[in-house]
């Protein structure tokens, strides 16, 4: 395990965008596997590998890079880890980034499933508000701890570890 961590640290230092995208990809995919096998109680025969590949791809190509760009920029805009700076970061994150990210995620997953625009609008109307409220029960506390205690280069990894549970729930909710 130490060798894996050292390798990750090296990639994180030399190619931070790639490292963040890769860890987001793996943990997004893991959340979907857990959702399918444990929440939806699918067997290995009915397991949808294409669905997991959509989550993995979105983590790699969209979510990881978007989070890297946002949190790097947020740290430049609001400097420090003192209480007031952390409060500002959490507020900006929850008011500016989270709603856009969540709506984009729901929309992109719907498009990747090949759904029509009318279905996408219905899904956004049905799921966005309740998912946003649920996320506000989880992420402000996680982000307060994250911004206060965790160095910038490890924040996305911390979020992605929490996201295993969140993405399990998100996958279960948006794939119904």
XYZ file of C-alpha atoms in Angstrom:
176
model
C 0.000 0.000 0.000
C 2.892 2.356 0.732
C 4.217 1.900 -2.807
C 0.803 2.782 -4.253
C 0.594 5.902 -2.068
C 4.121 6.964 -3.060
C 3.293 6.450 -6.729
C 0.122 8.481 -6.320
C 2.088 11.263 -4.582
C 4.585 11.313 -7.455
C 1.842 11.570 -10.080
C 0.062 14.186 -7.958
C 3.249 16.263 -7.778
C 4.233 15.908 -11.438
C 0.803 15.717 -13.123
C -1.793 17.064 -10.661
C -4.670 17.328 -13.164
C -4.131 13.732 -14.280
C -3.912 12.453 -10.697
C -7.139 14.230 -9.712
C -8.928 12.993 -12.840
C -7.777 9.407 -12.276
C -8.774 9.268 -8.619
C -12.139 10.851 -9.457
C -12.657 8.299 -12.215
C -11.880 5.299 -10.016
C -14.006 6.492 -7.120
C -16.967 7.513 -9.331
C -16.905 4.064 -10.898
C -16.655 2.445 -7.463
C -19.726 4.336 -6.263
C -21.737 3.048 -9.217
C -20.586 -0.545 -8.676
C -21.685 -0.312 -5.041
C -25.031 1.238 -6.074
C -25.750 -1.527 -8.568
C -24.626 -4.498 -6.503
C -25.749 -3.457 -3.031
C -28.511 -0.828 -3.273
C -30.155 -2.160 -6.417
C -29.186 -5.750 -5.532
C -28.248 -6.627 -9.094
C -26.556 -9.912 -9.789
C -23.337 -10.063 -11.770
C -25.469 -11.145 -14.753
C -27.631 -8.018 -14.607
C -24.804 -5.665 -13.631
C -24.588 -2.804 -16.183
C -20.912 -2.353 -17.050
C -21.766 0.380 -19.572
C -23.359 2.408 -16.819
C -20.229 2.088 -14.680
C -18.101 3.083 -17.662
C -20.243 6.238 -18.035
C -19.560 7.155 -14.405
C -15.880 6.331 -14.765
C -15.630 8.396 -17.954
C -17.450 11.373 -16.448
C -15.094 11.230 -13.465
C -12.037 11.125 -15.715
C -13.036 13.610 -18.403
C -15.439 16.021 -16.693
C -15.749 15.873 -12.898
C -12.064 15.425 -12.027
C -10.863 18.261 -14.279
C -13.772 20.523 -13.229
C -13.072 19.978 -9.527
C -9.349 20.523 -10.042
C -9.988 23.820 -11.851
C -12.597 25.024 -9.338
C -10.738 24.191 -6.132
C -7.423 25.499 -7.435
C -9.124 28.766 -8.442
C -11.096 28.942 -5.186
C -7.859 28.668 -3.201
C -6.388 31.560 -5.207
C -9.487 33.718 -4.695
C -9.852 33.020 -0.967
C -6.470 32.519 0.639
C -5.795 30.732 3.898
C -7.370 28.230 6.246
C -8.443 30.518 9.087
C -12.088 30.398 10.129
C -13.295 33.331 8.005
C -11.486 32.044 4.895
C -12.955 28.562 5.394
C -16.470 29.995 5.793
C -16.031 31.997 2.565
C -14.732 28.940 0.691
C -17.594 26.739 1.878
C -20.165 29.418 1.007
C -18.754 29.963 -2.489
C -18.441 26.228 -3.054
C -21.995 25.464 -1.986
C -23.638 28.457 -3.695
C -21.650 28.702 -6.940
C -20.071 25.343 -7.702
C -22.386 22.709 -6.245
C -25.663 23.657 -8.002
C -23.947 23.999 -11.396
C -21.988 20.786 -10.870
C -25.072 18.839 -9.786
C -27.245 20.069 -12.679
C -24.400 19.354 -15.119
C -23.908 15.870 -13.691
C -27.606 14.971 -13.945
C -27.775 16.380 -17.485
C -24.605 14.712 -18.713
C -25.562 11.302 -17.340
C -28.982 11.611 -18.978
C -27.401 12.540 -22.320
C -24.935 9.650 -22.060
C -27.867 7.282 -21.460
C -29.291 8.546 -24.764
C -32.389 10.112 -23.256
C -34.464 12.758 -25.000
C -34.415 16.399 -23.899
C -37.964 16.175 -22.529
C -36.940 13.324 -20.234
C -33.884 15.289 -19.115
C -36.034 18.288 -18.182
C -38.348 16.002 -16.227
C -35.443 14.379 -14.418
C -33.961 17.760 -13.515
C -37.346 18.904 -12.187
C -37.804 15.658 -10.253
C -34.294 15.155 -8.850
C -32.350 18.424 -8.727
C -34.046 20.059 -5.732
C -34.047 17.007 -3.495
C -30.471 16.089 -4.455
C -29.334 19.646 -3.729
C -31.042 19.604 -0.321
C -29.489 16.212 0.466
C -26.070 17.423 -0.624
C -26.425 20.451 1.671
C -26.821 17.999 4.562
C -23.453 16.417 3.758
C -21.059 18.664 1.878
C -20.866 21.846 3.991
C -19.498 19.861 6.950
C -17.182 17.795 4.738
C -15.902 20.907 2.998
C -15.439 22.830 6.253
C -13.173 20.060 7.551
C -11.530 19.687 4.144
C -10.742 23.408 3.691
C -9.606 23.773 7.298
C -7.380 20.699 7.694
C -6.438 19.254 4.297
C -3.797 20.708 1.959
C -5.129 21.769 -1.446
C -3.419 18.937 -3.333
C -5.268 16.310 -1.238
C -8.711 17.940 -1.043
C -10.176 16.282 -4.122
C -9.013 12.877 -2.875
C -10.772 13.506 0.454
C -13.907 14.619 -1.393
C -13.733 11.576 -3.647
C -13.451 9.239 -0.665
C -16.620 10.778 0.805
C -18.037 10.710 -2.719
C -17.984 6.928 -2.816
C -21.034 7.036 -0.549
C -22.433 10.167 -2.232
C -21.969 8.763 -5.753
C -23.553 5.497 -4.676
C -26.613 7.477 -3.608
C -26.454 9.776 -6.658
C -26.186 6.852 -9.054
C -29.065 5.064 -7.390
C -31.245 8.222 -7.489
C -30.446 9.335 -11.046
C -30.552 5.890 -12.660
C -34.073 4.973 -11.481
